[in-house]
Tab-separated table of C-alpha atoms in Angstrom:
chain	number	residue	atom	x	y	z
A	24	MET	CA	164.576	73.741	96.053
A	25	LYS	CA	168.282	73.120	95.479
A	26	ALA	CA	169.295	73.525	99.108
A	27	PRO	CA	169.209	70.229	101.012
A	28	PHE	CA	167.685	69.719	104.424
A	29	LEU	CA	169.563	70.846	107.458
A	30	TRP	CA	169.969	67.192	108.413
A	31	LEU	CA	169.576	66.876	112.191
A	32	ALA	CA	167.855	63.514	112.441
A	33	TRP	CA	170.726	61.619	114.023
A	34	VAL	CA	170.823	64.003	116.989
A	35	THR	CA	167.075	64.487	117.200
A	36	VAL	CA	165.264	61.809	119.155
A	37	ALA	CA	161.569	61.074	119.211
A	38	THR	CA	159.764	62.807	122.056
A	39	ALA	CA	156.683	61.701	123.965
A	40	GLU	CA	154.616	63.391	121.251
A	41	VAL	CA	156.520	61.929	118.264
A	42	GLU	CA	157.160	58.270	117.459
A	43	VAL	CA	158.845	56.751	114.400
A	44	VAL	CA	157.553	53.247	113.657
A	45	ALA	CA	158.864	50.355	111.570
A	46	HIS	CA	155.497	49.260	110.155
A	47	PRO	CA	152.265	51.209	109.452
A	48	ALA	CA	150.069	48.800	111.472
A	49	VAL	CA	149.649	51.350	114.250
A	50	GLU	CA	146.755	53.153	115.905
A	51	CYS	CA	146.676	56.931	115.386
A	52	ALA	CA	144.910	59.174	117.869
A	53	PRO	CA	145.037	62.881	118.761
A	54	GLY	CA	147.871	63.858	121.076
A	55	LYS	CA	150.746	62.096	119.312
A	56	THR	CA	152.506	62.424	115.951
A	57	ILE	CA	153.480	59.118	114.325
A	58	VAL	CA	155.920	58.744	111.428
A	59	TRP	CA	156.419	55.743	109.152
A	60	THR	CA	158.780	55.589	106.201
A	61	ALA	CA	159.609	52.665	103.925
A	62	ALA	CA	163.320	52.866	104.786
A	63	MET	CA	163.221	50.317	107.604
A	64	GLN	CA	161.177	47.881	105.515
A	65	ALA	CA	163.784	48.094	102.748
A	66	ALA	CA	166.562	47.351	105.265
A	67	PHE	CA	164.590	44.511	106.869
A	68	ASP	CA	163.905	42.877	103.495
A	69	ARG	CA	167.637	42.608	102.809
A	70	LEU	CA	168.438	40.816	106.060
A	71	ILE	CA	165.304	38.918	107.093
A	72	GLY	CA	162.854	39.395	104.216
A	73	PRO	CA	162.656	38.294	100.563
A	74	LYS	CA	165.946	39.946	99.529
A	75	SER	CA	167.965	38.134	102.198
A	76	SER	CA	170.810	35.943	100.931
A	77	THR	CA	169.774	33.191	103.390
A	78	PRO	CA	166.159	31.954	103.603
A	79	PHE	CA	164.548	32.898	106.915
A	80	ASP	CA	162.876	30.182	108.995
A	81	ARG	CA	161.371	31.595	112.193
A	82	VAL	CA	161.745	33.880	115.206
A	83	ASP	CA	161.556	32.387	118.694
A	84	PRO	CA	159.657	33.453	120.671
A	85	PRO	CA	157.236	34.727	118.006
A	86	ASN	CA	157.501	38.472	117.368
A	87	PRO	CA	154.419	40.196	115.852
A	88	LEU	CA	156.485	43.003	114.292
A	89	VAL	CA	158.804	40.551	112.525
A	90	ALA	CA	155.757	38.625	111.273
A	91	ARG	CA	154.096	41.785	109.927
A	92	MET	CA	157.248	42.931	108.170
A	93	ARG	CA	157.797	39.456	106.723
A	94	ASP	CA	154.246	39.554	105.321
A	95	PHE	CA	154.554	43.090	103.908
A	96	ARG	CA	154.095	42.985	100.137
A	97	TRP	CA	155.213	45.912	98.001
A	98	LYS	CA	157.029	46.858	94.830
A	99	GLU	CA	160.024	48.678	96.200
A	100	GLU	CA	161.025	50.242	92.872
A	101	ASP	CA	157.522	51.729	92.400
A	102	VAL	CA	157.124	53.072	95.944
A	103	LEU	CA	160.506	54.649	96.640
A	104	PRO	CA	161.310	57.920	94.816
A	105	LYS	CA	162.875	57.427	91.405
A	106	ASP	CA	166.650	58.026	91.582
A	107	GLY	CA	166.150	59.174	95.172
A	108	TRP	CA	167.250	56.233	97.297
A	109	PHE	CA	169.880	53.568	97.838
A	110	ALA	CA	170.305	50.368	99.808
A	111	VAL	CA	173.487	48.454	100.594
A	112	ALA	CA	173.736	45.173	102.498
A	113	GLY	CA	176.339	42.574	103.340
A	114	PRO	CA	178.883	41.708	106.033
A	115	SER	CA	178.939	44.413	108.693
A	116	THR	CA	182.335	45.855	107.907
A	117	LEU	CA	183.877	49.316	107.964
A	118	GLU	CA	183.965	49.189	104.148
A	119	LEU	CA	180.186	48.620	103.924
A	120	THR	CA	179.510	51.430	106.381
A	121	GLU	CA	181.748	53.844	104.492
A	122	GLN	CA	180.083	52.834	101.231
A	123	ALA	CA	176.664	53.669	102.716
A	124	ASN	CA	177.860	57.009	104.076
A	125	ALA	CA	179.406	57.901	100.707
A	126	LYS	CA	176.149	57.085	98.939
A	127	TRP	CA	174.301	59.241	101.471
A	128	ARG	CA	176.563	62.222	100.870
A	129	LYS	CA	176.086	61.839	97.120
A	130	LEU	CA	172.316	61.562	97.534
A	131	VAL	CA	171.897	64.682	99.676
A	132	GLY	CA	174.706	66.679	98.117
A	133	GLY	CA	176.339	67.458	101.443
A	134	GLU	CA	178.267	66.086	104.381
A	135	GLY	CA	177.327	63.673	107.113
A	136	LYS	CA	177.884	60.110	108.287
A	137	PRO	CA	174.516	58.849	109.501
A	138	PHE	CA	175.506	55.167	109.420
A	139	SER	CA	177.685	53.155	111.797
A	140	SER	CA	178.065	49.476	112.623
A	141	GLY	CA	179.482	47.160	115.233
A	142	GLY	CA	181.792	45.412	112.806
A	143	SER	CA	180.363	41.886	112.998
A	144	GLY	CA	177.409	39.997	111.567
A	145	LEU	CA	175.355	41.366	108.671
A	146	ALA	CA	174.093	44.897	108.052
A	147	ALA	CA	171.767	46.815	105.742
A	148	PHE	CA	171.713	50.591	105.273
A	149	VAL	CA	169.039	52.558	103.414
A	150	GLY	CA	168.804	56.244	102.521
A	151	ILE	CA	165.909	58.119	100.920
A	152	ARG	CA	165.688	61.705	99.729
A	153	ARG	CA	163.041	63.495	97.735
A	154	ASP	CA	162.644	67.265	97.301
A	155	PHE	CA	159.972	68.532	94.942
A	156	LEU	CA	158.248	71.780	94.105
A	157	PHE	CA	154.504	72.146	93.807
A	158	ALA	CA	153.336	72.860	90.268
A	159	LYS	CA	152.368	76.360	91.417
A	160	GLU	CA	153.527	78.086	94.587
A	161	PHE	CA	150.905	78.766	97.243
A	162	ALA	CA	150.638	81.916	99.347
A	163	PRO	CA	152.207	81.942	102.833
A	164	SER	CA	150.053	83.183	105.694
A	165	GLY	CA	152.449	85.858	106.890
A	166	ALA	CA	151.597	86.928	110.433
A	167	ALA	CA	148.248	85.115	110.434
A	168	LYS	CA	148.045	81.776	112.243
A	169	LEU	CA	145.855	78.687	111.908
A	170	THR	CA	144.305	77.667	115.221
A	171	TRP	CA	145.014	73.998	115.971
A	172	GLN	CA	141.971	72.049	117.137
A	173	PRO	CA	141.061	71.151	119.794
A	174	THR	CA	143.947	72.326	121.990
A	175	GLY	CA	144.244	75.831	120.547
A	176	GLY	CA	147.470	77.614	119.745
A	177	GLY	CA	148.430	79.079	116.392
A	178	VAL	CA	150.618	77.533	113.669
A	179	LYS	CA	151.998	79.010	110.460
A	180	PHE	CA	150.211	77.991	107.302
A	181	PHE	CA	149.999	78.488	103.543
A	182	GLY	CA	147.239	78.029	101.002
A	183	VAL	CA	144.833	79.841	98.701
A	184	LYS	CA	141.232	81.056	98.797
A	185	GLY	CA	138.612	82.940	96.816
A	186	ASP	CA	138.818	83.398	93.060
A	187	ALA	CA	142.539	82.530	93.065
A	188	SER	CA	141.741	78.910	93.966
A	189	TYR	CA	140.704	78.322	90.342
A	190	GLU	CA	144.331	78.746	89.262
A	191	PHE	CA	145.290	75.677	91.314
A	192	GLY	CA	142.675	73.334	89.858
A	193	GLU	CA	145.177	71.420	87.743
A	194	GLN	CA	147.557	70.731	90.618
A	195	VAL	CA	145.178	70.011	93.515
A	196	ARG	CA	142.929	66.972	93.197
A	197	VAL	CA	140.044	66.431	95.586
A	198	LEU	CA	140.169	62.696	96.226
A	199	ALA	CA	137.364	62.739	98.787
A	200	PHE	CA	135.049	65.393	100.238
A	201	ARG	CA	132.443	64.448	102.836
A	202	PRO	CA	131.215	67.709	104.350
A	203	SER	CA	128.681	66.054	106.647
A	204	GLU	CA	131.553	64.193	108.332
A	205	GLY	CA	134.122	66.975	108.134
A	206	THR	CA	136.383	64.596	106.187
A	207	TYR	CA	138.401	65.236	103.038
A	208	ALA	CA	141.528	64.172	101.176
A	209	LEU	CA	143.532	66.263	98.706
A	210	GLN	CA	146.393	65.299	96.388
A	211	PHE	CA	149.045	67.873	95.429
A	212	LEU	CA	150.964	67.279	92.208
A	213	SER	CA	154.610	68.168	91.772
A	214	LYS	CA	156.020	70.517	89.153
A	215	LYS	CA	157.673	67.587	87.390
A	216	GLY	CA	157.853	63.848	87.900
A	217	ASP	CA	155.337	61.592	89.606
A	218	ASP	CA	155.894	62.596	93.235
A	219	THR	CA	152.791	63.832	95.045
A	220	MET	CA	151.733	64.834	98.554
A	221	ILE	CA	148.372	63.708	99.909
A	222	LEU	CA	146.656	65.216	102.939
A	223	TYR	CA	143.771	63.341	104.542
A	224	LEU	CA	141.705	64.815	107.379
A	225	PRO	CA	139.715	62.013	109.046
A	226	LYS	CA	136.711	62.543	111.265
A	227	GLU	CA	138.716	61.164	114.172
A	228	GLY	CA	141.790	59.085	114.862
A	229	GLN	CA	142.175	56.072	112.592
A	230	PRO	CA	144.636	53.167	112.171
A	231	MET	CA	147.352	54.183	109.710
A	232	MET	CA	146.936	51.024	107.609
A	233	GLU	CA	143.217	51.714	107.236
A	234	ALA	CA	143.897	55.327	106.262
A	235	ILE	CA	146.419	54.204	103.639
A	236	ARG	CA	143.921	51.768	102.130
A	237	TRP	CA	141.158	54.364	102.031
A	238	VAL	CA	143.412	56.920	100.358
A	239	GLU	CA	144.774	54.345	97.908
A	240	THR	CA	141.195	53.491	96.903
A	241	TRP	CA	140.239	57.151	96.454
A	242	LYS	CA	143.443	57.828	94.517
A	243	ARG	CA	142.822	54.889	92.212
A	244	GLY	CA	139.206	55.958	91.607
A	245	TRP	CA	139.924	59.630	90.984
A	246	GLY	CA	138.844	60.657	87.490
A	247	SER	CA	136.813	57.500	86.853
A	248	ALA	CA	133.495	59.368	87.200
A	249	GLU	CA	132.247	62.349	85.215
A	250	GLU	CA	133.407	65.705	86.542
A	251	ALA	CA	130.894	67.791	88.488
A	252	LYS	CA	132.094	71.248	87.502
A	253	MET	CA	131.918	73.935	90.189
A	254	GLU	CA	129.730	71.763	92.426
A	255	TRP	CA	130.385	70.545	95.959
A	256	ASN	CA	131.740	67.251	94.640
A	257	GLU	CA	134.067	68.576	91.919
A	258	LYS	CA	137.313	66.626	91.894
A	259	ARG	CA	139.595	69.631	91.551
A	260	LEU	CA	140.142	72.778	93.558
A	261	HIS	CA	137.899	75.530	92.189
A	262	GLU	CA	137.214	79.222	92.776
A	263	GLY	CA	135.768	79.962	96.176
A	264	ASP	CA	137.571	77.080	97.861
A	265	ASP	CA	139.536	77.926	101.021
A	266	LEU	CA	142.692	75.842	101.511
A	267	ARG	CA	144.908	76.165	104.600
A	268	ILE	CA	147.854	73.813	105.269
A	269	PRO	CA	150.218	74.040	108.252
A	270	GLU	CA	153.881	74.643	107.516
A	271	ILE	CA	155.859	71.598	108.623
A	272	GLN	CA	159.396	71.035	109.855
A	273	LEU	CA	159.604	67.671	111.562
A	274	ASP	CA	162.847	65.900	112.556
A	275	ALA	CA	162.786	62.636	114.452
A	276	ALA	CA	164.780	59.464	115.024
A	277	GLN	CA	164.005	56.216	116.801
A	278	ASP	CA	165.924	53.247	118.142
A	279	LEU	CA	163.721	50.261	117.318
A	280	GLY	CA	166.105	47.529	118.441
A	281	ALA	CA	163.927	46.414	121.364
A	282	LYS	CA	160.963	45.965	119.015
A	283	PHE	CA	162.794	43.167	117.157
A	284	SER	CA	163.313	40.891	120.155
A	285	GLY	CA	163.689	37.133	119.755
A	286	ASN	CA	166.083	34.632	118.236
A	287	LEU	CA	166.163	34.583	114.443
A	288	PHE	CA	166.662	31.222	112.774
A	289	PHE	CA	167.685	30.821	109.140
A	290	LYS	CA	167.204	27.617	107.172
A	291	LYS	CA	170.900	27.148	106.401
A	292	SER	CA	172.161	27.810	109.911
A	293	GLN	CA	171.632	26.160	113.301
A	294	THR	CA	172.914	29.266	115.059
A	295	PRO	CA	170.314	31.754	116.335
A	296	TRP	CA	170.818	35.392	115.361
A	297	ARG	CA	169.687	38.572	117.106
A	298	VAL	CA	168.916	42.075	115.856
A	299	ALA	CA	171.802	44.150	117.215
A	300	GLN	CA	170.817	47.477	115.646
A	301	ALA	CA	167.579	48.876	114.212
A	302	THR	CA	167.547	52.663	113.937
A	303	THR	CA	165.616	54.970	111.670
A	304	SER	CA	165.239	58.702	111.130
A	305	ALA	CA	163.034	61.064	109.158
A	306	SER	CA	163.064	64.746	108.268
A	307	LEU	CA	160.077	66.391	106.595
A	308	GLY	CA	159.647	70.006	105.544
A	309	VAL	CA	156.562	71.384	103.789
A	310	ASP	CA	155.939	75.020	102.891
A	311	ALA	CA	154.234	77.081	100.187
A	312	LYS	CA	156.878	76.079	97.626
A	313	GLY	CA	156.992	72.329	98.059
A	314	VAL	CA	158.267	69.336	100.003
A	315	LYS	CA	161.656	68.246	101.371
A	316	PHE	CA	161.969	64.731	102.731
A	317	GLN	CA	164.812	62.524	103.945
A	318	SER	CA	164.905	59.204	105.767
A	319	THR	CA	167.483	56.635	106.812
A	320	ALA	CA	167.393	53.145	108.265
A	321	ALA	CA	170.136	50.902	109.602
A	322	MET	CA	169.733	47.272	110.667
A	323	GLU	CA	172.340	44.801	111.914
A	324	ILE	CA	171.936	41.166	112.848
A	325	ARG	CA	174.572	39.080	114.629
A	326	PRO	CA	174.916	35.479	115.717
A	327	PHE	CA	173.610	35.028	119.246
A	328	GLY	CA	176.426	35.552	121.714
A	329	GLY	CA	178.121	38.246	119.608
A	330	VAL	CA	178.328	41.946	120.426
A	331	THR	CA	175.055	43.008	120.947
A	332	ASP	CA	132.935	82.130	85.937
A	333	LEU	CA	129.443	80.945	84.192
A	334	GLN	CA	128.358	79.328	87.322
A	335	LYS	CA	128.906	80.282	90.892
A	336	ALA	CA	131.175	77.719	92.448
A	337	PHE	CA	130.192	75.857	95.588
A	338	PRO	CA	132.741	77.165	98.137
A	339	ARG	CA	134.495	74.492	100.169
A	340	ARG	CA	136.757	74.811	103.181
A	341	PHE	CA	139.851	72.646	103.409
A	342	TRP	CA	141.484	73.620	106.684
A	343	PHE	CA	143.971	71.162	108.128
A	344	ASP	CA	143.522	72.609	111.600
A	345	ARG	CA	143.168	69.381	113.565
A	346	PRO	CA	144.881	65.960	113.469
A	347	PHE	CA	145.515	64.797	109.888
A	348	PHE	CA	147.511	62.318	107.814
A	349	LEU	CA	150.223	63.292	105.314
A	350	PHE	CA	151.482	60.823	102.694
A	351	LEU	CA	154.310	61.051	100.157
A	352	TRP	CA	153.061	58.907	97.306
A	353	ARG	CA	154.232	58.276	93.755
A	354	GLU	CA	151.389	58.568	91.277
A	355	LYS	CA	151.027	54.887	90.347
A	356	ALA	CA	152.367	53.249	93.493
A	357	GLU	CA	150.276	51.002	95.696
A	358	TRP	CA	151.967	52.220	98.887
A	359	PRO	CA	153.258	55.613	100.002
A	360	CYS	CA	156.960	55.853	100.763
A	361	ALA	CA	156.180	57.837	103.913
A	362	ALA	CA	153.166	58.461	106.128
A	363	VAL	CA	152.808	60.875	109.031
A	364	TRP	CA	149.920	61.204	111.482
A	365	PHE	CA	149.997	64.732	112.901
A	366	GLY	CA	148.092	64.034	116.085
A	367	SER	CA	149.701	66.992	117.859
A	368	VAL	CA	151.286	70.306	116.913
A	369	GLU	CA	154.720	68.692	117.175
A	370	GLY	CA	156.459	69.371	113.864
A	371	LEU	CA	154.131	72.216	112.854
A	372	MET	CA	155.729	75.645	112.564
A	373	LYS	CA	154.552	77.966	115.339
C-alpha cells in the first residue's frame, strides 16, 4: 500500500453519527460511531501533562477531561507506530507551524498543511500515520453485501470461509470466543512489523475503556494455554470458520476546544492560561489488503486575555454485522494508538 490516504480530514467534520473524542473514557452504544486516537493525548502531554516545560498546578473550575488526561499513564514510544509519528511543541509561532506541516508532508509523502496557529502562547502539533498490509490478502465480497444489524442495509465486506480459512490460521488470532453470548475478538497480524488490527464484537454497547482493558487482557493471555486444535475454542482461525469484516473508509474531525474549559494555572506563573485551540482528525481505511490510518492533533494555550484435515473442525462464524470495536494496537503495547466504536454504518462502505 504505497499510495497514501486521500487526506480529507480537515474539511470533514464529525456528524451526528460520528464523534472524535480526546480520551477513551466514553460510553459506546448503538447508533453512533466514536473515534479515539492517541494524537490529542500526545499534544496535551506536551503543554499540560508530564512533558510540559512548566509544571502544571490546577484548572479552575475543575474540568473532568483535563483531570482524566492528566492521570492518563502510557508509554508513548510503545503505543504510537514505530517511525510513524511526530510531535513538535513550543512557542506558537509561524516557524513552529511550518515545521509541523513540513513533518506532516514528509510523513505522508504528499502535500497538505493541516496545522495552523494563532501566533501567540504555546502550541503542540502531532501527526500519526500507519499503513500496513495483512500477512495474507483476504477475499473481497464483490456484489454481495453484509446486512448491518439491527437497522438493516447492506455494506461491502471481505473475509474468508470454508476450507480456505485454514490458510489464515497464522495471521488471525482468536483472542476470545463466547458463542453463548455472541461475543468474540480477533487479532489480525501485519505482513511485517508489530502493527496489528483487533476487532471486538461485544454483546451490547460497552464503555470504550472497559473494552480496551478486556481486549488487553485477552491479548496478553493469548497463547498461555495449550492449543485446542480444530475445536470451538482454538486460538487461531481454522478450516470451516466464516469471517466477514465490513470495508471501512472513515474520515472525521472534531473541534474539542469547548471541552477544555477553565483557567489553567502553572506553578511558575500567576497568570491563568486558557486552551485556545484543540482540534483533532482521523482517517481510517480497511479493506481486504490491509489498513491505512492517519491522525492529527493541534493544541494551543494562551495567557488569559489573549486571542482566544484429520479431524473435522468446529465451524465458527465471525460476522461483524452489528456494532463492534476496532483497535490499532502494537503487539507489546499496553494501549492501542486508536480505537473506534462502529455503533452505526457511518464509515462502512455501502
